[in-house]
Tab-separated table of C-alpha atoms in Angstrom:
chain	number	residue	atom	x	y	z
P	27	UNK	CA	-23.141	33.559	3.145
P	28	UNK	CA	-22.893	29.628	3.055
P	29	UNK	CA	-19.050	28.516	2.757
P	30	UNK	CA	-18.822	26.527	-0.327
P	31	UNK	CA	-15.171	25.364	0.474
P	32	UNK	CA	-14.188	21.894	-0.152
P	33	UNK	CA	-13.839	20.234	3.202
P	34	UNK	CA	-13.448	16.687	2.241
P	35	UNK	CA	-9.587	17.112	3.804
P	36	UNK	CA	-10.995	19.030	7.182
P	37	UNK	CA	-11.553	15.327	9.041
P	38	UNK	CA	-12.212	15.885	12.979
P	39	UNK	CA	-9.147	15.600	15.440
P	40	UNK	CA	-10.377	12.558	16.611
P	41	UNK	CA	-10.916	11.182	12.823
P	42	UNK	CA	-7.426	12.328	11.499
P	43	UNK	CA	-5.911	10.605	14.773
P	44	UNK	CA	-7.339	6.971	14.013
P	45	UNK	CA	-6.435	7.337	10.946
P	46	UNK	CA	-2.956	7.899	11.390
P	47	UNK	CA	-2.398	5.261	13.636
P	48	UNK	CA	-4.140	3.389	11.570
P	49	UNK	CA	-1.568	4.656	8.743
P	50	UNK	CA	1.190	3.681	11.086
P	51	UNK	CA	0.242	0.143	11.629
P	52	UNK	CA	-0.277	-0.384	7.888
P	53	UNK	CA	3.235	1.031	7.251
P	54	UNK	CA	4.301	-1.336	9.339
P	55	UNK	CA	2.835	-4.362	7.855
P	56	UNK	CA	4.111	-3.340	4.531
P	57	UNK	CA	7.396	-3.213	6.265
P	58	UNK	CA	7.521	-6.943	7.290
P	59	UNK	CA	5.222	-6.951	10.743
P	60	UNK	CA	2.709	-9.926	9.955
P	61	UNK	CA	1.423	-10.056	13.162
P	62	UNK	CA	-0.045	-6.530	13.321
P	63	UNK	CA	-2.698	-7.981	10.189
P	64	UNK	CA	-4.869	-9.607	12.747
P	65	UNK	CA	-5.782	-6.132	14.543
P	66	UNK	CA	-5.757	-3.962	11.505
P	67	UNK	CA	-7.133	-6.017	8.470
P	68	UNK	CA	-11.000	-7.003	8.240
P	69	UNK	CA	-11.540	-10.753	7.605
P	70	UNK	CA	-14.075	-9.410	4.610
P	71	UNK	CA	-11.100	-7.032	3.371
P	72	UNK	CA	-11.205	-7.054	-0.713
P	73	UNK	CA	-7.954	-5.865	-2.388
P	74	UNK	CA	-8.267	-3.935	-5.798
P	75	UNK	CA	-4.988	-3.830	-7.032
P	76	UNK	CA	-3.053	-4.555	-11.129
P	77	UNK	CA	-0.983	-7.844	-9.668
P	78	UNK	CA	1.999	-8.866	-11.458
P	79	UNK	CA	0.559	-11.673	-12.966
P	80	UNK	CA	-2.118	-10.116	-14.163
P	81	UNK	CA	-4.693	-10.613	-11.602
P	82	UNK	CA	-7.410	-7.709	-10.508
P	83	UNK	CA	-6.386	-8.717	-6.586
P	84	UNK	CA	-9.800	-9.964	-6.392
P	85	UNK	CA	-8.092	-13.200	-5.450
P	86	UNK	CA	-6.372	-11.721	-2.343
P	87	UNK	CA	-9.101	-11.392	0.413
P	88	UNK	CA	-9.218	-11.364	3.941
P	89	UNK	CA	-6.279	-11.002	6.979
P	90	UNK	CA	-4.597	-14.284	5.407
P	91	UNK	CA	-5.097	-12.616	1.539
P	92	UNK	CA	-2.962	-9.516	2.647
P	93	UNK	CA	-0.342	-11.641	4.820
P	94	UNK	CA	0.121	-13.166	1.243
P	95	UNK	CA	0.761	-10.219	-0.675
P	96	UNK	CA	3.040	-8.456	1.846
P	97	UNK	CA	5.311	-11.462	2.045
P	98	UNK	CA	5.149	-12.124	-1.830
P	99	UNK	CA	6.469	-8.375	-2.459
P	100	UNK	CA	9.180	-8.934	0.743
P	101	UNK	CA	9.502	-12.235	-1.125
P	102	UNK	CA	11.691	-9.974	-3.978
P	103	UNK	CA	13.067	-7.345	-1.709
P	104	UNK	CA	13.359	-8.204	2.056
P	105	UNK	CA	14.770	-5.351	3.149
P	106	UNK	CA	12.460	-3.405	1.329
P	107	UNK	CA	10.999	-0.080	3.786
P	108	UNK	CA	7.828	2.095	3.061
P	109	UNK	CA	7.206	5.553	4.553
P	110	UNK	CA	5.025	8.183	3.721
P	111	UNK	CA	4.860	10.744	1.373
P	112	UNK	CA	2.091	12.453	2.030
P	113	UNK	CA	-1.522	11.669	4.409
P	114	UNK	CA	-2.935	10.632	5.370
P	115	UNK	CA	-5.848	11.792	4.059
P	116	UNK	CA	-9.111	11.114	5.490
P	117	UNK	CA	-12.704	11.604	3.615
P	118	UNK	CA	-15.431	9.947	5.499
P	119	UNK	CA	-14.479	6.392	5.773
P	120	UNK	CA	-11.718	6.467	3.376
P	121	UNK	CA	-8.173	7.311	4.450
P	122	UNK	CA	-5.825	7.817	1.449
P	123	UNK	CA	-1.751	7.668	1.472
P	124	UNK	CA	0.776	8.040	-1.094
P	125	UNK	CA	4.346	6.418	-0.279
P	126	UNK	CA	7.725	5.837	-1.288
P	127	UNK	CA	9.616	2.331	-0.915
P	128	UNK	CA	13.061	1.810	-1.099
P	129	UNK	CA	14.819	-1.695	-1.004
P	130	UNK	CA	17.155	-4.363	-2.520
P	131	UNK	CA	16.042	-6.232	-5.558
P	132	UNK	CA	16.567	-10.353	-4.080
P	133	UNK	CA	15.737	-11.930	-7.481
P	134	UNK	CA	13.115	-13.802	-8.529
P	135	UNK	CA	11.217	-11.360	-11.289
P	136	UNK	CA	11.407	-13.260	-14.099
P	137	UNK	CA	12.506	-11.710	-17.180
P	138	UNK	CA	14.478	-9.163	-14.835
P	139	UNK	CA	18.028	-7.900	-15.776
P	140	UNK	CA	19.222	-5.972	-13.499
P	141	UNK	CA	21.531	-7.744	-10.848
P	142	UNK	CA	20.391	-9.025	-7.403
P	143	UNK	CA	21.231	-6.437	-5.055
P	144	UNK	CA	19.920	-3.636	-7.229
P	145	UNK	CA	18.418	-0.559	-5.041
P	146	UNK	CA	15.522	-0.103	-6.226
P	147	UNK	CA	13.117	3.257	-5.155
P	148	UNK	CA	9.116	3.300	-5.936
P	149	UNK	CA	5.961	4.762	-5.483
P	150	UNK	CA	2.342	4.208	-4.798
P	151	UNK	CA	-1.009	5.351	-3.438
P	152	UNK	CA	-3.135	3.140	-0.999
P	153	UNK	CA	-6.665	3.936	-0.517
P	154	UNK	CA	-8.060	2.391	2.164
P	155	UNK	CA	-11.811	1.998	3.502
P	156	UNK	CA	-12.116	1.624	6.489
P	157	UNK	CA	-14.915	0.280	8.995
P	158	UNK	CA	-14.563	-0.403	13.080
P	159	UNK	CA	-10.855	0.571	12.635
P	160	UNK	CA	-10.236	-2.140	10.434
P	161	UNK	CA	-9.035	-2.241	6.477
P	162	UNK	CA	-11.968	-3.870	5.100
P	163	UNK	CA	-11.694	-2.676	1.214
P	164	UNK	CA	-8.017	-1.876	-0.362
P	165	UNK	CA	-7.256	0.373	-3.462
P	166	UNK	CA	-3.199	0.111	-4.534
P	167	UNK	CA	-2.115	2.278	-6.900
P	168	UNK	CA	1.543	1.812	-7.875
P	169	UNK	CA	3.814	3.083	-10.202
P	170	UNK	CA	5.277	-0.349	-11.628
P	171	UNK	CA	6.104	0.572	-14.376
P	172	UNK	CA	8.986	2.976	-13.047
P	173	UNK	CA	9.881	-0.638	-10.810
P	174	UNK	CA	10.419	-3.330	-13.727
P	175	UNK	CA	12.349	-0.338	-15.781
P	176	UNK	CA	14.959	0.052	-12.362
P	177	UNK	CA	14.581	-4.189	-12.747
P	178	UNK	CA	15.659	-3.911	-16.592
P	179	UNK	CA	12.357	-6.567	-16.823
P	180	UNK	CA	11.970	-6.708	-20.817
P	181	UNK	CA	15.457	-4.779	-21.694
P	182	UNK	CA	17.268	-6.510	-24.257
């Protein structure tokens, strides 16, 4: 009898290991460590991500592109911290995570009414391709809208 299961979330020892160390590093650049970009982020890396002002992420590209966007987000919370929630996940060359971050809102949103020094607590899903051990193509998923309702962005 052929087994039919799905096995998409059955990755190899080896597999699931790079992949979370590979989860560990990018935690870690979320969470404010620049320098760890150069070994973990391809220089072709291509970001798909809803940006706040408006943009596909199609602008953010390569080890520099990424630097950006992690300190722009840090830019509003510095003390902000990711872990994960679940993963990772690993299908072929794709390793997927979902996380929670938790942080201080520093100002800076504009149209934002809640105070600075707000804790703020949000969530998202990163998938990640990955080639040579390197991020080279970057889904984010995250739920912003539960973030500018903590930020009171549009309440009257």
């Amino acid at each position: 009898m052929e087994n039919t299961a799905n096995t998409a979330n059955t990755a190899p020892a080896s597999d699931r290991a790079a992949a979370t160390a590979l989860v560990t590093n990018w935690v870690a650049l979320w969470n404010g460590d620049l320098a760890i970009a150069d070994a973990i982020i391809s220089p072709d890396n291509r970001v798909h991500a809803a940006m706040f002002d408006g943009g596909d992420g199609s602008a953010v590209g390569g080890v520099s592109g990424m630097k950006g966007l992690v300190t722009q987000m840090r830019s509003l919370m510095s003390d902000l911290v990711f872990s994960v929630d679940v993963g990772p996940i690993v299908d072929g060359d794709h390793v997927v995570v979902r996380w929670v971050a938790t942080g201080h809102y520093g100002g800076g949103i504009p149209g934002a009414g809640a105070p600075v020094g707000t804790e703020v607590t949000f969530h998202g899903s990163d998938i990640l391709r990955v080639a040579d051990g390197q991020v080279v193509e970057y889904w984010l998923n995250a739920d912003t809208l539960d973030l500018m309702t903590q930020l009171q962005v549009g309440a009257s």
